[in-house]
């Protein structure tokens, strides 16, 4: 069974663990750098990206995760997507920069900052997983404001990219770990 790390310092790491089990993989809740050697890929969960940055620095995990991402697959949801983007605004923030995307934090504003919608994912996503609409939970989500040539958009909401892959890496600005549809996790497991 594939072993997948879930960064477990803060945020909804437990939901990712359950989603991985539903998709047929074994989660490893990563809190120490040594655990990175045991896993084939790493999930950066939703939560608060600035807090995760502080905790990664404190635990000495920032550089080891940056190194991990240079050779192995990473999947970031919401705050995790922010951590993987090349450029972060609102406010500017440090990141691993493994995805050639620009992202704006908390971009949906305060009034309607969380919602559940049905997406029509790209044909390619459906062909590689299974056909059908994709339920997407947005919670104080960022918006992807720019996608460079190396990155591929697999789903959009309201004209903005919400599921993007680049080679071995994947990001979602929504929370696939909070629904029973395993297709996004399955897509990531295929990269391992
Ligand atoms: N608003 C959070 C951030 O900026 C992300 C929210 C989430 O992960 N649900 O990091």
PDB file of C-alpha atoms and ligand atoms in Angstrom:
ATOM      1  CA  UNK A   1       0.000   0.000   0.000  1.00  0.00           C
ATOM      2  CA  UNK A   2       1.270   3.487  -0.844  1.00  0.00           C
ATOM      3  CA  UNK A   3       2.352   5.534   2.160  1.00  0.00           C
ATOM      4  CA  UNK A   4       1.499   9.201   2.008  1.00  0.00           C
ATOM      5  CA  UNK A   5       2.676  11.819   4.483  1.00  0.00           C
ATOM      6  CA  UNK A   6       0.233  14.425   5.778  1.00  0.00           C
ATOM      7  CA  UNK A   7       1.856  17.454   7.381  1.00  0.00           C
ATOM      8  CA  UNK A   8       0.218  17.376  10.822  1.00  0.00           C
ATOM      9  CA  UNK A   9       1.264  20.534  12.645  1.00  0.00           C
ATOM     10  CA  UNK A  10      -2.036  22.407  12.252  1.00  0.00           C
ATOM     11  CA  UNK A  11      -5.215  22.332  10.173  1.00  0.00           C
ATOM     12  CA  UNK A  12      -7.391  19.508   8.825  1.00  0.00           C
ATOM     13  CA  UNK A  13      -4.732  16.795   8.582  1.00  0.00           C
ATOM     14  CA  UNK A  14      -7.031  14.153  10.143  1.00  0.00           C
ATOM     15  CA  UNK A  15      -9.594  14.625   7.350  1.00  0.00           C
ATOM     16  CA  UNK A  16      -6.810  14.050   4.789  1.00  0.00           C
ATOM     17  CA  UNK A  17      -5.800  10.891   6.624  1.00  0.00           C
ATOM     18  CA  UNK A  18      -9.349   9.545   6.342  1.00  0.00           C
ATOM     19  CA  UNK A  19      -9.552  10.598   2.670  1.00  0.00           C
ATOM     20  CA  UNK A  20      -6.315   8.713   1.947  1.00  0.00           C
ATOM     21  CA  UNK A  21      -7.688   5.596   3.624  1.00  0.00           C
ATOM     22  CA  UNK A  22     -10.867   5.859   1.502  1.00  0.00           C
ATOM     23  CA  UNK A  23      -8.667   6.151  -1.597  1.00  0.00           C
ATOM     24  CA  UNK A  24      -6.687   3.062  -0.577  1.00  0.00           C
ATOM     25  CA  UNK A  25      -3.452   4.559   0.799  1.00  0.00           C
ATOM     26  CA  UNK A  26      -1.840   4.606   4.229  1.00  0.00           C
ATOM     27  CA  UNK A  27      -1.467   8.018   5.884  1.00  0.00           C
ATOM     28  CA  UNK A  28       1.632   8.940   7.897  1.00  0.00           C
ATOM     29  CA  UNK A  29       1.047  11.978  10.123  1.00  0.00           C
ATOM     30  CA  UNK A  30       4.284  13.913   9.632  1.00  0.00           C
ATOM     31  CA  UNK A  31       5.529  15.957  12.589  1.00  0.00           C
ATOM     32  CA  UNK A  32       9.263  15.231  12.363  1.00  0.00           C
ATOM     33  CA  UNK A  33      11.691  15.393   9.471  1.00  0.00           C
ATOM     34  CA  UNK A  34      12.698  11.714   9.827  1.00  0.00           C
ATOM     35  CA  UNK A  35       9.186  10.660   8.795  1.00  0.00           C
ATOM     36  CA  UNK A  36       9.665  12.182   5.336  1.00  0.00           C
ATOM     37  CA  UNK A  37      11.986   9.294   4.469  1.00  0.00           C
ATOM     38  CA  UNK A  38       9.102   6.814   4.972  1.00  0.00           C
ATOM     39  CA  UNK A  39       6.630   8.344   2.512  1.00  0.00           C
ATOM     40  CA  UNK A  40       6.201   8.435  -1.276  1.00  0.00           C
ATOM     41  CA  UNK A  41       4.396  11.791  -1.351  1.00  0.00           C
ATOM     42  CA  UNK A  42       3.301  14.569   0.999  1.00  0.00           C
ATOM     43  CA  UNK A  43       0.002  16.383   1.540  1.00  0.00           C
ATOM     44  CA  UNK A  44      -0.006  19.940   2.891  1.00  0.00           C
ATOM     45  CA  UNK A  45      -3.516  20.307   4.391  1.00  0.00           C
ATOM     46  CA  UNK A  46      -5.924  23.185   4.788  1.00  0.00           C
ATOM     47  CA  UNK A  47      -5.679  25.395   7.827  1.00  0.00           C
ATOM     48  CA  UNK A  48      -3.846  28.674   8.259  1.00  0.00           C
ATOM     49  CA  UNK A  49      -0.810  28.927   6.010  1.00  0.00           C
ATOM     50  CA  UNK A  50       0.937  31.620   8.082  1.00  0.00           C
ATOM     51  CA  UNK A  51       0.613  29.492  11.242  1.00  0.00           C
ATOM     52  CA  UNK A  52       1.867  26.417   9.386  1.00  0.00           C
ATOM     53  CA  UNK A  53       4.897  28.399   8.201  1.00  0.00           C
ATOM     54  CA  UNK A  54       5.694  29.481  11.766  1.00  0.00           C
ATOM     55  CA  UNK A  55       5.339  25.913  13.047  1.00  0.00           C
ATOM     56  CA  UNK A  56       7.410  24.422  10.195  1.00  0.00           C
ATOM     57  CA  UNK A  57      10.200  26.885  10.973  1.00  0.00           C
ATOM     58  CA  UNK A  58       9.954  26.110  14.689  1.00  0.00           C
ATOM     59  CA  UNK A  59      10.066  22.329  14.113  1.00  0.00           C
ATOM     60  CA  UNK A  60      12.900  22.536  11.570  1.00  0.00           C
ATOM     61  CA  UNK A  61      10.639  21.157   8.849  1.00  0.00           C
ATOM     62  CA  UNK A  62      10.703  23.959   6.280  1.00  0.00           C
ATOM     63  CA  UNK A  63      13.977  23.038   4.545  1.00  0.00           C
ATOM     64  CA  UNK A  64      13.371  19.255   4.652  1.00  0.00           C
ATOM     65  CA  UNK A  65       9.937  19.738   3.031  1.00  0.00           C
ATOM     66  CA  UNK A  66      11.398  22.119   0.433  1.00  0.00           C
ATOM     67  CA  UNK A  67      13.972  19.390  -0.383  1.00  0.00           C
ATOM     68  CA  UNK A  68      11.262  16.711  -0.498  1.00  0.00           C
ATOM     69  CA  UNK A  69       9.305  18.741  -3.060  1.00  0.00           C
ATOM     70  CA  UNK A  70      12.317  18.982  -5.361  1.00  0.00           C
ATOM     71  CA  UNK A  71      12.114  15.265  -6.135  1.00  0.00           C
ATOM     72  CA  UNK A  72       8.808  13.899  -4.843  1.00  0.00           C
ATOM     73  CA  UNK A  73       5.092  14.642  -5.264  1.00  0.00           C
ATOM     74  CA  UNK A  74       3.290  17.140  -3.057  1.00  0.00           C
ATOM     75  CA  UNK A  75      -0.431  17.948  -2.915  1.00  0.00           C
ATOM     76  CA  UNK A  76      -1.615  21.134  -1.223  1.00  0.00           C
ATOM     77  CA  UNK A  77      -5.229  22.005  -0.379  1.00  0.00           C
ATOM     78  CA  UNK A  78      -6.223  25.587   0.392  1.00  0.00           C
ATOM     79  CA  UNK A  79      -3.562  26.736   2.913  1.00  0.00           C
ATOM     80  CA  UNK A  80      -1.368  23.944   1.491  1.00  0.00           C
ATOM     81  CA  UNK A  81      -1.885  25.351  -2.020  1.00  0.00           C
ATOM     82  CA  UNK A  82      -0.742  28.741  -0.736  1.00  0.00           C
ATOM     83  CA  UNK A  83       2.422  27.132   0.658  1.00  0.00           C
ATOM     84  CA  UNK A  84       3.218  25.561  -2.742  1.00  0.00           C
ATOM     85  CA  UNK A  85       2.633  28.642  -4.942  1.00  0.00           C
ATOM     86  CA  UNK A  86       5.468  30.596  -6.500  1.00  0.00           C
ATOM     87  CA  UNK A  87       3.929  33.946  -5.609  1.00  0.00           C
ATOM     88  CA  UNK A  88       1.681  34.708  -2.602  1.00  0.00           C
ATOM     89  CA  UNK A  89      -0.124  38.003  -2.025  1.00  0.00           C
ATOM     90  CA  UNK A  90      -2.614  39.558   0.414  1.00  0.00           C
ATOM     91  CA  UNK A  91      -0.296  39.617   2.276  1.00  0.00           C
ATOM     92  CA  UNK A  92       2.947  38.457   0.703  1.00  0.00           C
ATOM     93  CA  UNK A  93       4.293  35.344   2.340  1.00  0.00           C
ATOM     94  CA  UNK A  94       7.143  32.866   2.067  1.00  0.00           C
ATOM     95  CA  UNK A  95       6.395  29.623   0.180  1.00  0.00           C
ATOM     96  CA  UNK A  96       7.973  26.515  -1.330  1.00  0.00           C
ATOM     97  CA  UNK A  97       7.384  27.838  -4.850  1.00  0.00           C
ATOM     98  CA  UNK A  98       7.039  24.411  -6.478  1.00  0.00           C
ATOM     99  CA  UNK A  99       3.929  25.386  -8.510  1.00  0.00           C
ATOM    100  CA  UNK A 100       4.215  28.108 -11.167  1.00  0.00           C
ATOM    101  CA  UNK A 101       1.098  29.888  -9.983  1.00  0.00           C
ATOM    102  CA  UNK A 102       0.309  33.214  -8.339  1.00  0.00           C
ATOM    103  CA  UNK A 103      -2.186  32.990  -5.475  1.00  0.00           C
ATOM    104  CA  UNK A 104      -4.076  35.577  -3.420  1.00  0.00           C
ATOM    105  CA  UNK A 105      -5.001  34.601   0.141  1.00  0.00           C
ATOM    106  CA  UNK A 106      -8.525  35.039   1.555  1.00  0.00           C
ATOM    107  CA  UNK A 107      -9.541  36.332  -1.835  1.00  0.00           C
ATOM    108  CA  UNK A 108     -13.302  35.759  -1.623  1.00  0.00           C
ATOM    109  CA  UNK A 109     -13.657  38.431   1.052  1.00  0.00           C
ATOM    110  CA  UNK A 110     -15.391  38.177   4.409  1.00  0.00           C
ATOM    111  CA  UNK A 111     -19.099  38.202   3.629  1.00  0.00           C
ATOM    112  CA  UNK A 112     -19.401  34.984   1.648  1.00  0.00           C
ATOM    113  CA  UNK A 113     -16.101  33.437   2.549  1.00  0.00           C
ATOM    114  CA  UNK A 114     -17.199  29.807   2.609  1.00  0.00           C
ATOM    115  CA  UNK A 115     -19.434  27.814   0.270  1.00  0.00           C
ATOM    116  CA  UNK A 116     -20.110  24.396  -1.249  1.00  0.00           C
ATOM    117  CA  UNK A 117     -20.459  24.215  -5.045  1.00  0.00           C
ATOM    118  CA  UNK A 118     -20.571  21.643  -7.847  1.00  0.00           C
ATOM    119  CA  UNK A 119     -17.747  21.960 -10.346  1.00  0.00           C
ATOM    120  CA  UNK A 120     -17.570  20.704 -13.911  1.00  0.00           C
ATOM    121  CA  UNK A 121     -13.999  19.402 -13.919  1.00  0.00           C
ATOM    122  CA  UNK A 122     -11.982  19.327 -17.168  1.00  0.00           C
ATOM    123  CA  UNK A 123     -12.524  16.364 -19.490  1.00  0.00           C
ATOM    124  CA  UNK A 124      -8.979  15.295 -18.754  1.00  0.00           C
ATOM    125  CA  UNK A 125      -9.662  15.061 -15.020  1.00  0.00           C
ATOM    126  CA  UNK A 126     -12.754  12.933 -15.655  1.00  0.00           C
ATOM    127  CA  UNK A 127     -10.920  10.720 -18.147  1.00  0.00           C
ATOM    128  CA  UNK A 128      -8.085  10.088 -15.699  1.00  0.00           C
ATOM    129  CA  UNK A 129     -10.380   9.422 -12.733  1.00  0.00           C
ATOM    130  CA  UNK A 130     -14.121   8.917 -13.344  1.00  0.00           C
ATOM    131  CA  UNK A 131     -16.809  11.018 -15.003  1.00  0.00           C
ATOM    132  CA  UNK A 132     -19.094  13.372 -13.118  1.00  0.00           C
ATOM    133  CA  UNK A 133     -19.369  16.712 -11.371  1.00  0.00           C
ATOM    134  CA  UNK A 134     -17.107  17.419  -8.420  1.00  0.00           C
ATOM    135  CA  UNK A 135     -18.400  18.788  -5.126  1.00  0.00           C
ATOM    136  CA  UNK A 136     -16.064  21.483  -3.806  1.00  0.00           C
ATOM    137  CA  UNK A 137     -15.982  22.991  -0.312  1.00  0.00           C
ATOM    138  CA  UNK A 138     -14.358  26.439  -0.138  1.00  0.00           C
ATOM    139  CA  UNK A 139     -13.365  27.788   3.303  1.00  0.00           C
ATOM    140  CA  UNK A 140     -11.728  31.226   3.378  1.00  0.00           C
ATOM    141  CA  UNK A 141     -10.160  30.111   0.144  1.00  0.00           C
ATOM    142  CA  UNK A 142      -7.435  31.740  -1.892  1.00  0.00           C
ATOM    143  CA  UNK A 143      -7.847  32.523  -5.610  1.00  0.00           C
ATOM    144  CA  UNK A 144      -5.287  31.492  -8.209  1.00  0.00           C
ATOM    145  CA  UNK A 145      -4.562  34.735 -10.093  1.00  0.00           C
ATOM    146  CA  UNK A 146      -2.018  33.455 -12.588  1.00  0.00           C
ATOM    147  CA  UNK A 147      -0.959  30.113 -14.053  1.00  0.00           C
ATOM    148  CA  UNK A 148       2.275  29.817 -16.039  1.00  0.00           C
ATOM    149  CA  UNK A 149       2.800  27.527 -19.015  1.00  0.00           C
ATOM    150  CA  UNK A 150       4.137  24.570 -17.015  1.00  0.00           C
ATOM    151  CA  UNK A 151       0.997  24.247 -14.907  1.00  0.00           C
ATOM    152  CA  UNK A 152      -2.289  22.722 -16.087  1.00  0.00           C
ATOM    153  CA  UNK A 153      -5.779  23.699 -14.899  1.00  0.00           C
ATOM    154  CA  UNK A 154      -8.002  20.654 -14.195  1.00  0.00           C
ATOM    155  CA  UNK A 155     -11.033  22.506 -12.786  1.00  0.00           C
ATOM    156  CA  UNK A 156     -12.310  26.070 -12.557  1.00  0.00           C
ATOM    157  CA  UNK A 157     -14.909  27.846 -10.472  1.00  0.00           C
ATOM    158  CA  UNK A 158     -16.333  31.139 -11.741  1.00  0.00           C
ATOM    159  CA  UNK A 159     -13.540  31.331 -14.314  1.00  0.00           C
ATOM    160  CA  UNK A 160     -10.749  30.938 -11.735  1.00  0.00           C
ATOM    161  CA  UNK A 161      -8.504  27.850 -11.573  1.00  0.00           C
ATOM    162  CA  UNK A 162      -9.255  25.762  -8.467  1.00  0.00           C
ATOM    163  CA  UNK A 163      -7.505  22.459  -9.267  1.00  0.00           C
ATOM    164  CA  UNK A 164      -4.076  22.740 -10.909  1.00  0.00           C
ATOM    165  CA  UNK A 165      -1.304  20.235 -11.534  1.00  0.00           C
ATOM    166  CA  UNK A 166       2.284  20.694 -12.517  1.00  0.00           C
ATOM    167  CA  UNK A 167       4.219  17.524 -13.192  1.00  0.00           C
ATOM    168  CA  UNK A 168       4.282  15.553  -9.958  1.00  0.00           C
ATOM    169  CA  UNK A 169       2.579  18.295  -7.924  1.00  0.00           C
ATOM    170  CA  UNK A 170      -1.101  19.116  -7.414  1.00  0.00           C
ATOM    171  CA  UNK A 171      -3.021  21.916  -5.675  1.00  0.00           C
ATOM    172  CA  UNK A 172      -6.687  22.554  -4.911  1.00  0.00           C
ATOM    173  CA  UNK A 173      -8.026  25.812  -3.474  1.00  0.00           C
ATOM    174  CA  UNK A 174     -10.977  23.796  -2.116  1.00  0.00           C
ATOM    175  CA  UNK A 175     -11.100  20.830   0.297  1.00  0.00           C
ATOM    176  CA  UNK A 176     -11.487  17.433  -1.442  1.00  0.00           C
ATOM    177  CA  UNK A 177     -10.675  15.805   1.922  1.00  0.00           C
ATOM    178  CA  UNK A 178     -14.070  16.979   3.252  1.00  0.00           C
ATOM    179  CA  UNK A 179     -16.275  15.161   0.729  1.00  0.00           C
ATOM    180  CA  UNK A 180     -16.778  11.458   0.052  1.00  0.00           C
ATOM    181  CA  UNK A 181     -15.573  11.796  -3.575  1.00  0.00           C
ATOM    182  CA  UNK A 182     -12.045  10.315  -3.665  1.00  0.00           C
ATOM    183  CA  UNK A 183     -11.138  11.282  -7.223  1.00  0.00           C
ATOM    184  CA  UNK A 184      -8.777  14.157  -6.386  1.00  0.00           C
ATOM    185  CA  UNK A 185      -6.836  12.032  -3.886  1.00  0.00           C
ATOM    186  CA  UNK A 186      -6.814   9.197  -6.430  1.00  0.00           C
ATOM    187  CA  UNK A 187      -5.295  11.522  -9.017  1.00  0.00           C
ATOM    188  CA  UNK A 188      -2.557  12.404  -6.547  1.00  0.00           C
ATOM    189  CA  UNK A 189      -1.919   8.746  -5.670  1.00  0.00           C
ATOM    190  CA  UNK A 190      -1.315   8.066  -9.355  1.00  0.00           C
ATOM    191  CA  UNK A 191       1.652  10.426  -9.222  1.00  0.00           C
ATOM    192  CA  UNK A 192       3.440   8.372  -6.560  1.00  0.00           C
TER     193      UNK A 192
HETATM  194  N1  LIG B   1      -7.272  31.430   4.804  1.00  0.00           N
HETATM  195  C1  LIG B   1      -6.260  30.419   4.962  1.00  0.00           C
HETATM  196  C2  LIG B   1      -4.876  30.951   4.619  1.00  0.00           C
HETATM  197  O1  LIG B   1      -4.747  32.027   4.146  1.00  0.00           O
HETATM  198  C3  LIG B   1      -6.573  29.210   4.115  1.00  0.00           C
HETATM  199  C4  LIG B   1      -7.910  28.635   4.518  1.00  0.00           C
HETATM  200  C5  LIG B   1      -8.007  27.145   4.439  1.00  0.00           C
HETATM  201  O2  LIG B   1      -7.022  26.403   4.354  1.00  0.00           O
HETATM  202  N2  LIG B   1      -9.213  26.667   4.537  1.00  0.00           N
HETATM  203  O3  LIG B   1      -3.905  30.306   4.859  1.00  0.00           O
END
